[in-house]
mmCIF file of C-alpha atoms in Angstrom:
data_model
loop_
_atom_site.group_PDB
_atom_site.id
_atom_site.type_symbol
_atom_site.label_atom_id
_atom_site.label_comp_id
_atom_site.label_asym_id
_atom_site.label_seq_id
_atom_site.Cartn_x
_atom_site.Cartn_y
_atom_site.Cartn_z
ATOM 1 C CA UNK A 71 -11.152 -20.729 -0.159
ATOM 2 C CA UNK A 72 -11.661 -17.024 0.324
ATOM 3 C CA UNK A 73 -13.985 -16.034 3.126
ATOM 4 C CA UNK A 74 -15.895 -12.772 3.348
ATOM 5 C CA UNK A 75 -16.351 -11.984 7.013
ATOM 6 C CA UNK A 76 -19.882 -11.078 8.066
ATOM 7 C CA UNK A 77 -21.106 -11.728 11.612
ATOM 8 C CA UNK A 78 -24.701 -10.905 12.583
ATOM 9 C CA UNK A 79 -25.147 -8.729 9.521
ATOM 10 C CA UNK A 80 -28.119 -6.361 9.558
ATOM 11 C CA UNK A 81 -28.778 -4.305 6.468
ATOM 12 C CA UNK A 82 -29.359 -0.779 7.658
ATOM 13 C CA UNK A 83 -29.946 1.196 4.488
ATOM 14 C CA UNK A 84 -29.260 1.335 0.787
ATOM 15 C CA UNK A 85 -26.972 4.131 -0.218
ATOM 16 C CA UNK A 86 -27.278 6.194 -3.347
ATOM 17 C CA UNK A 87 -24.630 5.266 -5.912
ATOM 18 C CA UNK A 88 -24.483 4.569 -9.614
ATOM 19 C CA UNK A 89 -27.464 4.740 -11.915
ATOM 20 C CA UNK A 90 -30.050 2.057 -11.305
ATOM 21 C CA UNK A 91 -29.709 -0.187 -8.273
ATOM 22 C CA UNK A 92 -27.104 1.111 -5.867
ATOM 23 C CA UNK A 93 -23.630 -0.440 -5.985
ATOM 24 C CA UNK A 94 -23.012 0.420 -2.324
ATOM 25 C CA UNK A 95 -25.015 -0.381 0.758
ATOM 26 C CA UNK A 96 -24.354 0.090 4.459
ATOM 27 C CA UNK A 97 -24.296 -2.907 6.770
ATOM 28 C CA UNK A 98 -23.739 -3.386 10.461
ATOM 29 C CA UNK A 99 -21.196 -5.977 11.595
ATOM 30 C CA UNK A 100 -20.995 -6.556 15.355
ATOM 31 C CA UNK A 101 -22.325 -3.067 15.951
ATOM 32 C CA UNK A 102 -19.946 -1.415 13.456
ATOM 33 C CA UNK A 103 -21.386 0.018 10.255
ATOM 34 C CA UNK A 104 -19.367 -0.431 7.082
ATOM 35 C CA UNK A 105 -19.887 0.016 3.336
ATOM 36 C CA UNK A 106 -20.323 -3.028 1.119
ATOM 37 C CA UNK A 107 -19.818 -2.619 -2.620
ATOM 38 C CA UNK A 108 -21.390 -5.014 -5.133
ATOM 39 C CA UNK A 109 -18.961 -5.195 -8.021
ATOM 40 C CA UNK A 110 -21.582 -6.285 -10.545
ATOM 41 C CA UNK A 111 -23.544 -3.080 -9.888
ATOM 42 C CA UNK A 112 -20.582 -0.746 -10.478
ATOM 43 C CA UNK A 113 -21.187 0.880 -13.850
ATOM 44 C CA UNK A 114 -19.518 3.554 -15.911
ATOM 45 C CA UNK A 115 -15.906 4.693 -16.024
ATOM 46 C CA UNK A 116 -14.750 8.200 -15.243
ATOM 47 C CA UNK A 117 -11.413 9.919 -15.581
ATOM 48 C CA UNK A 118 -10.203 10.925 -12.129
ATOM 49 C CA UNK A 119 -7.528 13.651 -12.029
ATOM 50 C CA UNK A 120 -4.792 12.923 -9.519
ATOM 51 C CA UNK A 121 -5.447 16.375 -8.022
ATOM 52 C CA UNK A 122 -8.662 14.968 -6.509
ATOM 53 C CA UNK A 123 -6.507 12.775 -4.291
ATOM 54 C CA UNK A 124 -3.253 14.689 -3.712
ATOM 55 C CA UNK A 125 -2.393 18.260 -2.732
ATOM 56 C CA UNK A 126 0.432 18.566 -5.268
ATOM 57 C CA UNK A 127 2.826 16.392 -7.238
ATOM 58 C CA UNK A 128 6.563 16.694 -7.788
ATOM 59 C CA UNK A 129 9.020 14.727 -9.898
ATOM 60 C CA UNK A 130 12.120 13.506 -8.049
ATOM 61 C CA UNK A 131 15.106 12.193 -9.975
ATOM 62 C CA UNK A 132 17.183 9.601 -8.134
ATOM 63 C CA UNK A 133 20.918 10.196 -8.052
ATOM 64 C CA UNK A 134 22.462 8.684 -11.174
ATOM 65 C CA UNK A 135 25.124 6.460 -9.619
ATOM 66 C CA UNK A 136 25.562 2.665 -9.701
ATOM 67 C CA UNK A 137 24.386 2.205 -6.097
ATOM 68 C CA UNK A 138 21.126 3.979 -6.939
ATOM 69 C CA UNK A 139 20.238 1.917 -10.018
ATOM 70 C CA UNK A 140 17.414 -0.463 -9.154
ATOM 71 C CA UNK A 141 14.145 -2.076 -10.128
ATOM 72 C CA UNK A 142 11.679 -0.961 -7.477
ATOM 73 C CA UNK A 143 9.234 -3.236 -5.695
ATOM 74 C CA UNK A 144 7.774 -0.774 -3.180
ATOM 75 C CA UNK A 145 8.557 2.827 -2.229
ATOM 76 C CA UNK A 146 8.311 4.082 1.366
ATOM 77 C CA UNK A 147 8.223 7.855 1.859
ATOM 78 C CA UNK A 148 8.480 9.911 5.044
ATOM 79 C CA UNK A 149 8.850 13.652 5.486
ATOM 80 C CA UNK A 150 12.655 13.321 5.389
ATOM 81 C CA UNK A 151 13.451 10.129 3.492
ATOM 82 C CA UNK A 152 12.621 7.885 0.537
ATOM 83 C CA UNK A 153 13.186 4.146 0.928
ATOM 84 C CA UNK A 154 13.055 1.598 -1.893
ATOM 85 C CA UNK A 155 12.718 -2.172 -1.634
ATOM 86 C CA UNK A 156 13.871 -4.074 -4.683
ATOM 87 C CA UNK A 157 12.000 -6.283 -7.080
ATOM 88 C CA UNK A 158 13.433 -9.795 -6.808
ATOM 89 C CA UNK A 159 14.992 -9.075 -3.411
ATOM 90 C CA UNK A 160 18.053 -7.195 -2.237
ATOM 91 C CA UNK A 161 19.090 -4.486 0.211
ATOM 92 C CA UNK A 162 16.670 -1.733 1.204
ATOM 93 C CA UNK A 163 17.957 1.552 -0.263
ATOM 94 C CA UNK A 164 17.603 4.857 1.540
ATOM 95 C CA UNK A 165 17.592 8.302 -0.138
ATOM 96 C CA UNK A 166 16.953 11.818 1.055
ATOM 97 C CA UNK A 167 13.886 13.649 -0.233
ATOM 98 C CA UNK A 168 15.842 15.116 -3.163
ATOM 99 C CA UNK A 169 16.698 11.612 -4.416
ATOM 100 C CA UNK A 170 20.301 11.610 -3.212
ATOM 101 C CA UNK A 171 21.501 8.127 -2.292
ATOM 102 C CA UNK A 172 22.356 7.779 1.409
ATOM 103 C CA UNK A 173 22.987 4.100 2.128
ATOM 104 C CA UNK A 174 21.857 0.510 1.885
ATOM 105 C CA UNK A 175 20.025 -0.531 5.038
ATOM 106 C CA UNK A 176 20.932 -4.107 5.866
ATOM 107 C CA UNK A 177 21.898 -6.744 3.324
ATOM 108 C CA UNK A 178 21.117 -10.254 2.195
ATOM 109 C CA UNK A 179 22.444 -13.051 4.368
ATOM 110 C CA UNK A 180 21.950 -14.999 7.573
ATOM 111 C CA UNK A 181 24.069 -12.941 9.975
ATOM 112 C CA UNK A 182 23.173 -10.157 12.424
ATOM 113 C CA UNK A 183 21.360 -7.326 10.642
ATOM 114 C CA UNK A 184 20.934 -9.412 7.489
ATOM 115 C CA UNK A 185 17.785 -10.840 5.932
ATOM 116 C CA UNK A 186 17.106 -13.597 3.439
ATOM 117 C CA UNK A 187 15.580 -12.734 0.044
ATOM 118 C CA UNK A 188 14.502 -9.185 0.883
ATOM 119 C CA UNK A 189 12.040 -7.188 2.942
ATOM 120 C CA UNK A 190 8.268 -7.513 3.032
ATOM 121 C CA UNK A 191 7.514 -4.264 4.853
ATOM 122 C CA UNK A 192 9.480 -1.178 5.853
ATOM 123 C CA UNK A 193 8.889 1.728 8.238
ATOM 124 C CA UNK A 194 10.893 4.947 8.527
ATOM 125 C CA UNK A 195 10.693 6.739 11.878
ATOM 126 C CA UNK A 196 11.811 10.333 11.198
ATOM 127 C CA UNK A 197 11.478 11.410 14.802
ATOM 128 C CA UNK A 198 13.927 8.847 16.138
ATOM 129 C CA UNK A 199 15.968 8.422 12.932
ATOM 130 C CA UNK A 200 15.184 4.707 12.764
ATOM 131 C CA UNK A 201 14.354 2.224 10.013
ATOM 132 C CA UNK A 202 12.327 -0.919 10.788
ATOM 133 C CA UNK A 203 12.594 -3.801 8.330
ATOM 134 C CA UNK A 204 10.353 -6.875 8.300
ATOM 135 C CA UNK A 205 11.710 -9.777 6.264
ATOM 136 C CA UNK A 206 9.531 -12.292 4.435
ATOM 137 C CA UNK A 207 10.341 -14.984 7.010
ATOM 138 C CA UNK A 208 12.034 -14.062 10.286
ATOM 139 C CA UNK A 209 11.485 -14.466 14.017
ATOM 140 C CA UNK A 210 11.605 -10.731 14.639
ATOM 141 C CA UNK A 211 11.903 -7.191 13.294
ATOM 142 C CA UNK A 212 15.279 -5.637 12.393
ATOM 143 C CA UNK A 213 16.004 -2.066 13.525
ATOM 144 C CA UNK A 214 18.627 0.247 12.008
ATOM 145 C CA UNK A 215 19.663 3.876 12.208
ATOM 146 C CA UNK A 216 18.988 6.043 9.161
ATOM 147 C CA UNK A 217 22.746 5.921 8.537
ATOM 148 C CA UNK A 218 22.368 2.183 7.885
ATOM 149 C CA UNK A 219 23.837 0.917 11.167
ATOM 150 C CA UNK A 220 22.220 -2.234 12.546
ATOM 151 C CA UNK A 221 20.994 -1.540 16.083
ATOM 152 C CA UNK A 222 18.964 -4.497 17.292
ATOM 153 C CA UNK A 223 16.497 -7.240 16.553
ATOM 154 C CA UNK A 224 13.079 -7.112 18.187
ATOM 155 C CA UNK A 225 12.445 -10.799 18.832
ATOM 156 C CA UNK A 226 9.027 -12.372 18.304
ATOM 157 C CA UNK A 227 7.864 -15.500 20.150
ATOM 158 C CA UNK A 228 7.552 -17.355 16.847
ATOM 159 C CA UNK A 229 8.358 -16.993 13.177
ATOM 160 C CA UNK A 230 6.693 -14.078 11.412
ATOM 161 C CA UNK A 231 5.338 -14.899 7.957
ATOM 162 C CA UNK A 232 5.139 -11.880 5.621
ATOM 163 C CA UNK A 233 4.768 -9.428 8.524
ATOM 164 C CA UNK A 234 3.525 -5.842 8.215
ATOM 165 C CA UNK A 235 4.028 -3.062 10.762
ATOM 166 C CA UNK A 236 2.450 0.022 12.301
ATOM 167 C CA UNK A 237 4.084 2.513 14.668
ATOM 168 C CA UNK A 238 1.965 4.638 16.994
ATOM 169 C CA UNK A 239 2.803 6.365 20.292
ATOM 170 C CA UNK A 240 5.971 4.317 20.720
ATOM 171 C CA UNK A 241 4.205 0.990 20.184
ATOM 172 C CA UNK A 242 5.265 -1.171 17.232
ATOM 173 C CA UNK A 243 2.399 -3.403 16.109
ATOM 174 C CA UNK A 244 3.139 -6.355 13.846
ATOM 175 C CA UNK A 245 0.561 -8.437 11.995
ATOM 176 C CA UNK A 246 1.513 -11.471 9.920
ATOM 177 C CA UNK A 247 0.051 -14.580 8.270
ATOM 178 C CA UNK A 248 -0.424 -17.146 11.063
ATOM 179 C CA UNK A 249 0.047 -20.790 10.096
ATOM 180 C CA UNK A 250 -2.011 -22.046 13.027
ATOM 181 C CA UNK A 251 -0.835 -23.711 16.212
ATOM 182 C CA UNK A 252 0.258 -21.193 18.809
ATOM 183 C CA UNK A 253 1.015 -18.351 16.376
ATOM 184 C CA UNK A 254 -0.518 -14.967 17.167
ATOM 185 C CA UNK A 255 -2.061 -12.846 14.431
ATOM 186 C CA UNK A 256 -0.796 -9.595 15.999
ATOM 187 C CA UNK A 257 1.966 -8.712 18.455
ATOM 188 C CA UNK A 258 2.664 -5.327 20.060
ATOM 189 C CA UNK A 259 6.142 -4.292 21.244
ATOM 190 C CA UNK A 260 7.197 -1.326 23.358
ATOM 191 C CA UNK A 261 10.245 0.854 22.602
ATOM 192 C CA UNK A 262 12.521 -1.644 24.403
ATOM 193 C CA UNK A 263 11.251 -4.584 22.375
ATOM 194 C CA UNK A 264 9.128 -6.063 25.167
ATOM 195 C CA UNK A 265 5.864 -7.737 24.181
ATOM 196 C CA UNK A 266 2.911 -5.644 25.361
ATOM 197 C CA UNK A 267 -0.038 -7.481 23.822
ATOM 198 C CA UNK A 268 -0.787 -10.418 21.537
ATOM 199 C CA UNK A 269 -3.913 -11.295 19.574
ATOM 200 C CA UNK A 270 -4.784 -14.911 18.968
ATOM 201 C CA UNK A 271 -5.293 -15.730 15.297
ATOM 202 C CA UNK A 272 -8.976 -16.168 14.369
ATOM 203 C CA UNK A 273 -9.646 -19.290 12.353
ATOM 204 C CA UNK A 274 -10.691 -17.437 9.181
ATOM 205 C CA UNK A 275 -7.274 -15.723 8.970
ATOM 206 C CA UNK A 276 -5.126 -18.843 9.445
ATOM 207 C CA UNK A 277 -3.295 -19.822 6.241
ATOM 208 C CA UNK A 278 -1.414 -22.939 5.192
ATOM 209 C CA UNK A 279 1.109 -21.755 2.624
ATOM 210 C CA UNK A 280 2.957 -18.707 1.321
ATOM 211 C CA UNK A 281 0.572 -18.250 -1.603
ATOM 212 C CA UNK A 282 -1.330 -15.627 0.397
ATOM 213 C CA UNK A 283 -0.390 -12.001 1.069
ATOM 214 C CA UNK A 284 -1.217 -9.194 3.475
ATOM 215 C CA UNK A 285 -1.762 -5.856 1.763
ATOM 216 C CA UNK A 286 -1.425 -2.687 3.831
ATOM 217 C CA UNK A 287 -1.314 1.040 3.057
ATOM 218 C CA UNK A 288 -1.418 3.159 6.258
ATOM 219 C CA UNK A 289 -3.006 6.202 4.581
ATOM 220 C CA UNK A 290 -5.566 7.249 7.191
ATOM 221 C CA UNK A 291 -3.790 6.949 10.527
ATOM 222 C CA UNK A 292 -5.278 3.480 10.951
ATOM 223 C CA UNK A 293 -3.509 0.120 10.648
ATOM 224 C CA UNK A 294 -5.434 -1.206 7.657
ATOM 225 C CA UNK A 295 -5.032 -4.813 6.561
ATOM 226 C CA UNK A 296 -6.231 -6.908 3.660
ATOM 227 C CA UNK A 297 -5.289 -10.565 4.174
ATOM 228 C CA UNK A 298 -5.896 -12.251 0.819
ATOM 229 C CA UNK A 299 -7.419 -15.213 2.659
ATOM 230 C CA UNK A 300 -10.528 -12.962 2.786
ATOM 231 C CA UNK A 301 -12.256 -10.286 0.675
ATOM 232 C CA UNK A 302 -12.499 -7.961 3.663
ATOM 233 C CA UNK A 303 -10.467 -4.893 4.578
ATOM 234 C CA UNK A 304 -9.821 -4.660 8.324
ATOM 235 C CA UNK A 305 -8.425 -2.213 10.821
ATOM 236 C CA UNK A 306 -6.244 -3.559 13.578
ATOM 237 C CA UNK A 307 -7.374 -1.545 16.600
ATOM 238 C CA UNK A 308 -4.115 -1.189 18.512
ATOM 239 C CA UNK A 309 -5.623 0.048 21.791
ATOM 240 C CA UNK A 310 -8.409 -2.528 21.887
ATOM 241 C CA UNK A 311 -6.171 -5.281 20.435
ATOM 242 C CA UNK A 312 -8.774 -6.492 17.953
ATOM 243 C CA UNK A 313 -9.456 -6.527 14.240
ATOM 244 C CA UNK A 314 -12.486 -4.670 12.893
ATOM 245 C CA UNK A 315 -13.965 -5.148 9.382
ATOM 246 C CA UNK A 316 -14.353 -1.820 7.541
ATOM 247 C CA UNK A 317 -15.030 -2.567 3.859
ATOM 248 C CA UNK A 318 -15.820 -5.422 1.527
ATOM 249 C CA UNK A 319 -16.487 -5.795 -2.198
ATOM 250 C CA UNK A 320 -18.754 -8.637 -3.219
ATOM 251 C CA UNK A 321 -17.809 -10.580 -6.374
ATOM 252 C CA UNK A 322 -20.189 -10.378 -9.368
ATOM 253 C CA UNK A 323 -21.018 -14.105 -9.421
ATOM 254 C CA UNK A 324 -20.126 -17.281 -7.576
ATOM 255 C CA UNK A 325 -17.777 -18.094 -10.443
ATOM 256 C CA UNK A 326 -15.887 -14.871 -9.636
ATOM 257 C CA UNK A 327 -15.387 -15.825 -5.994
ATOM 258 C CA UNK A 328 -11.619 -16.015 -6.463
ATOM 259 C CA UNK A 329 -11.331 -12.731 -8.373
ATOM 260 C CA UNK A 330 -8.393 -10.965 -6.734
ATOM 261 C CA UNK A 331 -9.080 -7.537 -5.258
ATOM 262 C CA UNK A 332 -6.789 -5.171 -3.333
ATOM 263 C CA UNK A 333 -8.595 -2.556 -1.220
ATOM 264 C CA UNK A 334 -6.802 0.647 -0.242
ATOM 265 C CA UNK A 335 -8.478 3.021 2.204
ATOM 266 C CA UNK A 336 -7.959 6.723 1.533
ATOM 267 C CA UNK A 337 -9.369 9.568 3.604
ATOM 268 C CA UNK A 338 -12.415 10.068 1.401
ATOM 269 C CA UNK A 339 -12.902 6.661 -0.160
ATOM 270 C CA UNK A 340 -11.697 3.171 -0.997
ATOM 271 C CA UNK A 341 -9.599 2.489 -4.086
ATOM 272 C CA UNK A 342 -9.796 -1.134 -5.207
ATOM 273 C CA UNK A 343 -7.595 -2.845 -7.752
ATOM 274 C CA UNK A 344 -9.647 -5.584 -9.396
ATOM 275 C CA UNK A 345 -7.034 -7.795 -11.014
ATOM 276 C CA UNK A 346 -7.414 -7.997 -14.764
ATOM 277 C CA UNK A 347 -10.271 -5.485 -14.805
ATOM 278 C CA UNK A 348 -9.155 -2.095 -13.473
ATOM 279 C CA UNK A 349 -9.730 0.303 -10.579
ATOM 280 C CA UNK A 350 -12.914 1.000 -8.620
ATOM 281 C CA UNK A 351 -13.297 4.057 -6.397
ATOM 282 C CA UNK A 352 -15.909 3.867 -3.639
ATOM 283 C CA UNK A 353 -16.650 7.361 -2.360
ATOM 284 C CA UNK A 354 -17.371 7.519 1.384
ATOM 285 C CA UNK A 355 -19.308 10.793 1.307
ATOM 286 C CA UNK A 356 -21.183 10.425 -1.990
ATOM 287 C CA UNK A 357 -21.820 6.782 -1.127
ATOM 288 C CA UNK A 358 -21.245 5.628 -4.691
ATOM 289 C CA UNK A 359 -18.793 3.536 -6.682
ATOM 290 C CA UNK A 360 -17.424 3.757 -10.212
ATOM 291 C CA UNK A 361 -14.638 2.436 -12.354
ATOM 292 C CA UNK A 362 -11.895 5.051 -12.638
ATOM 293 C CA UNK A 363 -8.903 5.886 -14.783
ATOM 294 C CA UNK A 364 -6.530 8.073 -12.740
ATOM 295 C CA UNK A 365 -4.497 10.591 -14.741
ATOM 296 C CA UNK A 366 -1.722 12.869 -13.526
ATOM 297 C CA UNK A 367 -3.123 16.299 -14.410
ATOM 298 C CA UNK A 368 -0.020 17.941 -12.899
ATOM 299 C CA UNK A 369 2.042 16.420 -15.709
ATOM 300 C CA UNK A 370 -0.015 16.581 -18.873
ATOM 301 C CA UNK A 371 -2.565 13.899 -18.062
ATOM 302 C CA UNK A 372 -0.221 10.882 -18.080
ATOM 303 C CA UNK A 373 -2.151 7.829 -16.943
ATOM 304 C CA UNK A 374 -1.101 6.960 -13.416
ATOM 305 C CA UNK A 375 0.117 3.506 -12.657
ATOM 306 C CA UNK A 376 -3.181 1.642 -12.443
ATOM 307 C CA UNK A 377 -2.600 0.017 -9.096
ATOM 308 C CA UNK A 378 -3.875 0.992 -5.656
ATOM 309 C CA UNK A 379 -0.602 -0.176 -4.073
ATOM 310 C CA UNK A 380 1.092 3.072 -5.069
ATOM 311 C CA UNK A 381 -0.918 5.043 -2.506
ATOM 312 C CA UNK A 382 0.989 4.274 0.702
ATOM 313 C CA UNK A 383 1.839 5.972 3.991
ATOM 314 C CA UNK A 384 -0.099 9.095 2.996
ATOM 315 C CA UNK A 385 1.673 9.517 -0.360
ATOM 316 C CA UNK A 386 1.151 8.756 -4.022
ATOM 317 C CA UNK A 387 4.366 7.206 -5.326
ATOM 318 C CA UNK A 388 5.053 6.114 -8.883
ATOM 319 C CA UNK A 389 8.660 4.912 -8.992
ATOM 320 C CA UNK A 390 9.241 4.633 -12.730
ATOM 321 C CA UNK A 391 12.119 3.620 -14.974
ATOM 322 C CA UNK A 392 13.009 6.204 -17.654
ATOM 323 C CA UNK A 393 12.020 4.062 -20.642
ATOM 324 C CA UNK A 394 8.631 3.311 -19.092
ATOM 325 C CA UNK A 395 8.032 7.017 -18.502
ATOM 326 C CA UNK A 396 9.028 7.846 -22.080
ATOM 327 C CA UNK A 397 6.512 5.254 -23.309
ATOM 328 C CA UNK A 398 3.792 6.733 -21.083
ATOM 329 C CA UNK A 399 4.457 10.268 -22.367
ATOM 330 C CA UNK A 400 4.454 9.182 -26.011
ATOM 331 C CA UNK A 401 1.209 7.289 -25.475
ATOM 332 C CA UNK A 402 -0.413 10.359 -23.913
ATOM 333 C CA UNK A 403 0.723 12.574 -26.811
ATOM 334 C CA UNK A 404 -1.176 10.319 -29.213
ATOM 335 C CA UNK A 405 -4.476 10.544 -27.314
ATOM 336 C CA UNK A 406 -7.240 12.636 -28.875
ATOM 337 C CA UNK A 407 -8.068 14.502 -25.639
ATOM 338 C CA UNK A 408 -4.470 15.672 -25.146
ATOM 339 C CA UNK A 409 -4.750 19.483 -25.059
ATOM 340 C CA UNK A 410 -2.211 21.975 -26.365
ATOM 341 C CA UNK A 411 -1.281 22.830 -22.785
ATOM 342 C CA UNK A 412 -0.783 19.132 -21.996
ATOM 343 C CA UNK A 413 1.386 18.694 -25.094
ATOM 344 C CA UNK A 414 3.609 21.578 -24.062
ATOM 345 C CA UNK A 415 4.111 20.113 -20.579
ATOM 346 C CA UNK A 416 4.729 16.617 -21.920
ATOM 347 C CA UNK A 417 7.245 17.640 -24.566
ATOM 348 C CA UNK A 418 9.119 19.747 -22.035
ATOM 349 C CA UNK A 419 9.245 16.794 -19.627
ATOM 350 C CA UNK A 420 10.270 14.397 -22.397
ATOM 351 C CA UNK A 421 13.233 16.606 -23.305
ATOM 352 C CA UNK A 422 14.641 16.221 -19.772
ATOM 353 C CA UNK A 423 14.592 12.410 -19.599
ATOM 354 C CA UNK A 424 17.688 10.331 -20.309
ATOM 355 C CA UNK A 425 16.679 6.785 -21.168
ATOM 356 C CA UNK A 426 19.831 5.456 -19.492
ATOM 357 C CA UNK A 427 19.537 7.410 -16.253
ATOM 358 C CA UNK A 428 18.317 6.309 -12.814
ATOM 359 C CA UNK A 429 14.653 6.018 -11.875
ATOM 360 C CA UNK A 430 12.284 8.918 -11.390
ATOM 361 C CA UNK A 431 9.625 9.260 -8.708
ATOM 362 C CA UNK A 432 6.274 11.038 -9.006
ATOM 363 C CA UNK A 433 5.443 11.997 -5.448
ATOM 364 C CA UNK A 434 2.219 13.535 -4.145
ATOM 365 C CA UNK A 435 0.960 14.134 -0.605
ATOM 366 C CA UNK A 436 -2.513 12.662 -0.156
ATOM 367 C CA UNK A 437 -5.327 15.015 0.822
#
């Protein structure tokens, strides 16, 4: 059963939001104020241009060679590299920022530097030219050079279940889904792989099977976490070695208790994917919430992939197959609000797409 985490909650104030009763209120949890959004009070849908969230947007075309043909699961972008994990599992692929294929990082298997199934989380450390890979089930984190060479395994004291990572000031923090017993929720390692700190798993975050997930986005300089065992978005405070609740969205009714929601913290707000319903944007400054349809106004108003997962590591990334992009352009051209300027941009873009080529990546730096 999902658990929304509130401890000694004191309602401080109601915040102005949508028309009528506010959708967002401020509450204090253990001395920390955080916004709480009531989904049933979120009304109205607005079109949100991507330019509200990103500084600019470019289209990167992946190198059209066999090694660079893939179905993307997640895309990890740094200032120097683009990494792609594969849908259905497989080797992590590394490209430069122009889309040129560089190498596969690791491979499937049980030997040194290999991982079963695929990777659950990936980090690219530009400064030290390192790639950290966290497998779905492994007793440590695998470390490679950006040339694909396996360097070492950072060993954990127990198996890590769907681990996610955060790198700050030379400390690698790892949070996973604890199955109880002696498993820690979080472990910190120094640059030599020594354990610096561990955090015991609180009861409400202990799981019993692999049906749960941990969503993470790392967009604000904080290690944000959404374990699906709860409805609450947390920060893992690395220095204090504790988890802090920062946002929650209440379900409309008791019957909707198991409605899946993925919260993504951006600098100015929270973007929530409500499964089967759409996207909600909770604005931190305006203290309001609304349903949103995000459109890429840099490229003729194409509807952006309607999922908050594609805002990661400070970037907007839509890794799209050519046929899917062609469909999105043709759909946009049929819409009544498509302007002449949009049509010109879209037709020009359409003329450059080969349906049989490698993937394309819309990439925008978050504001």
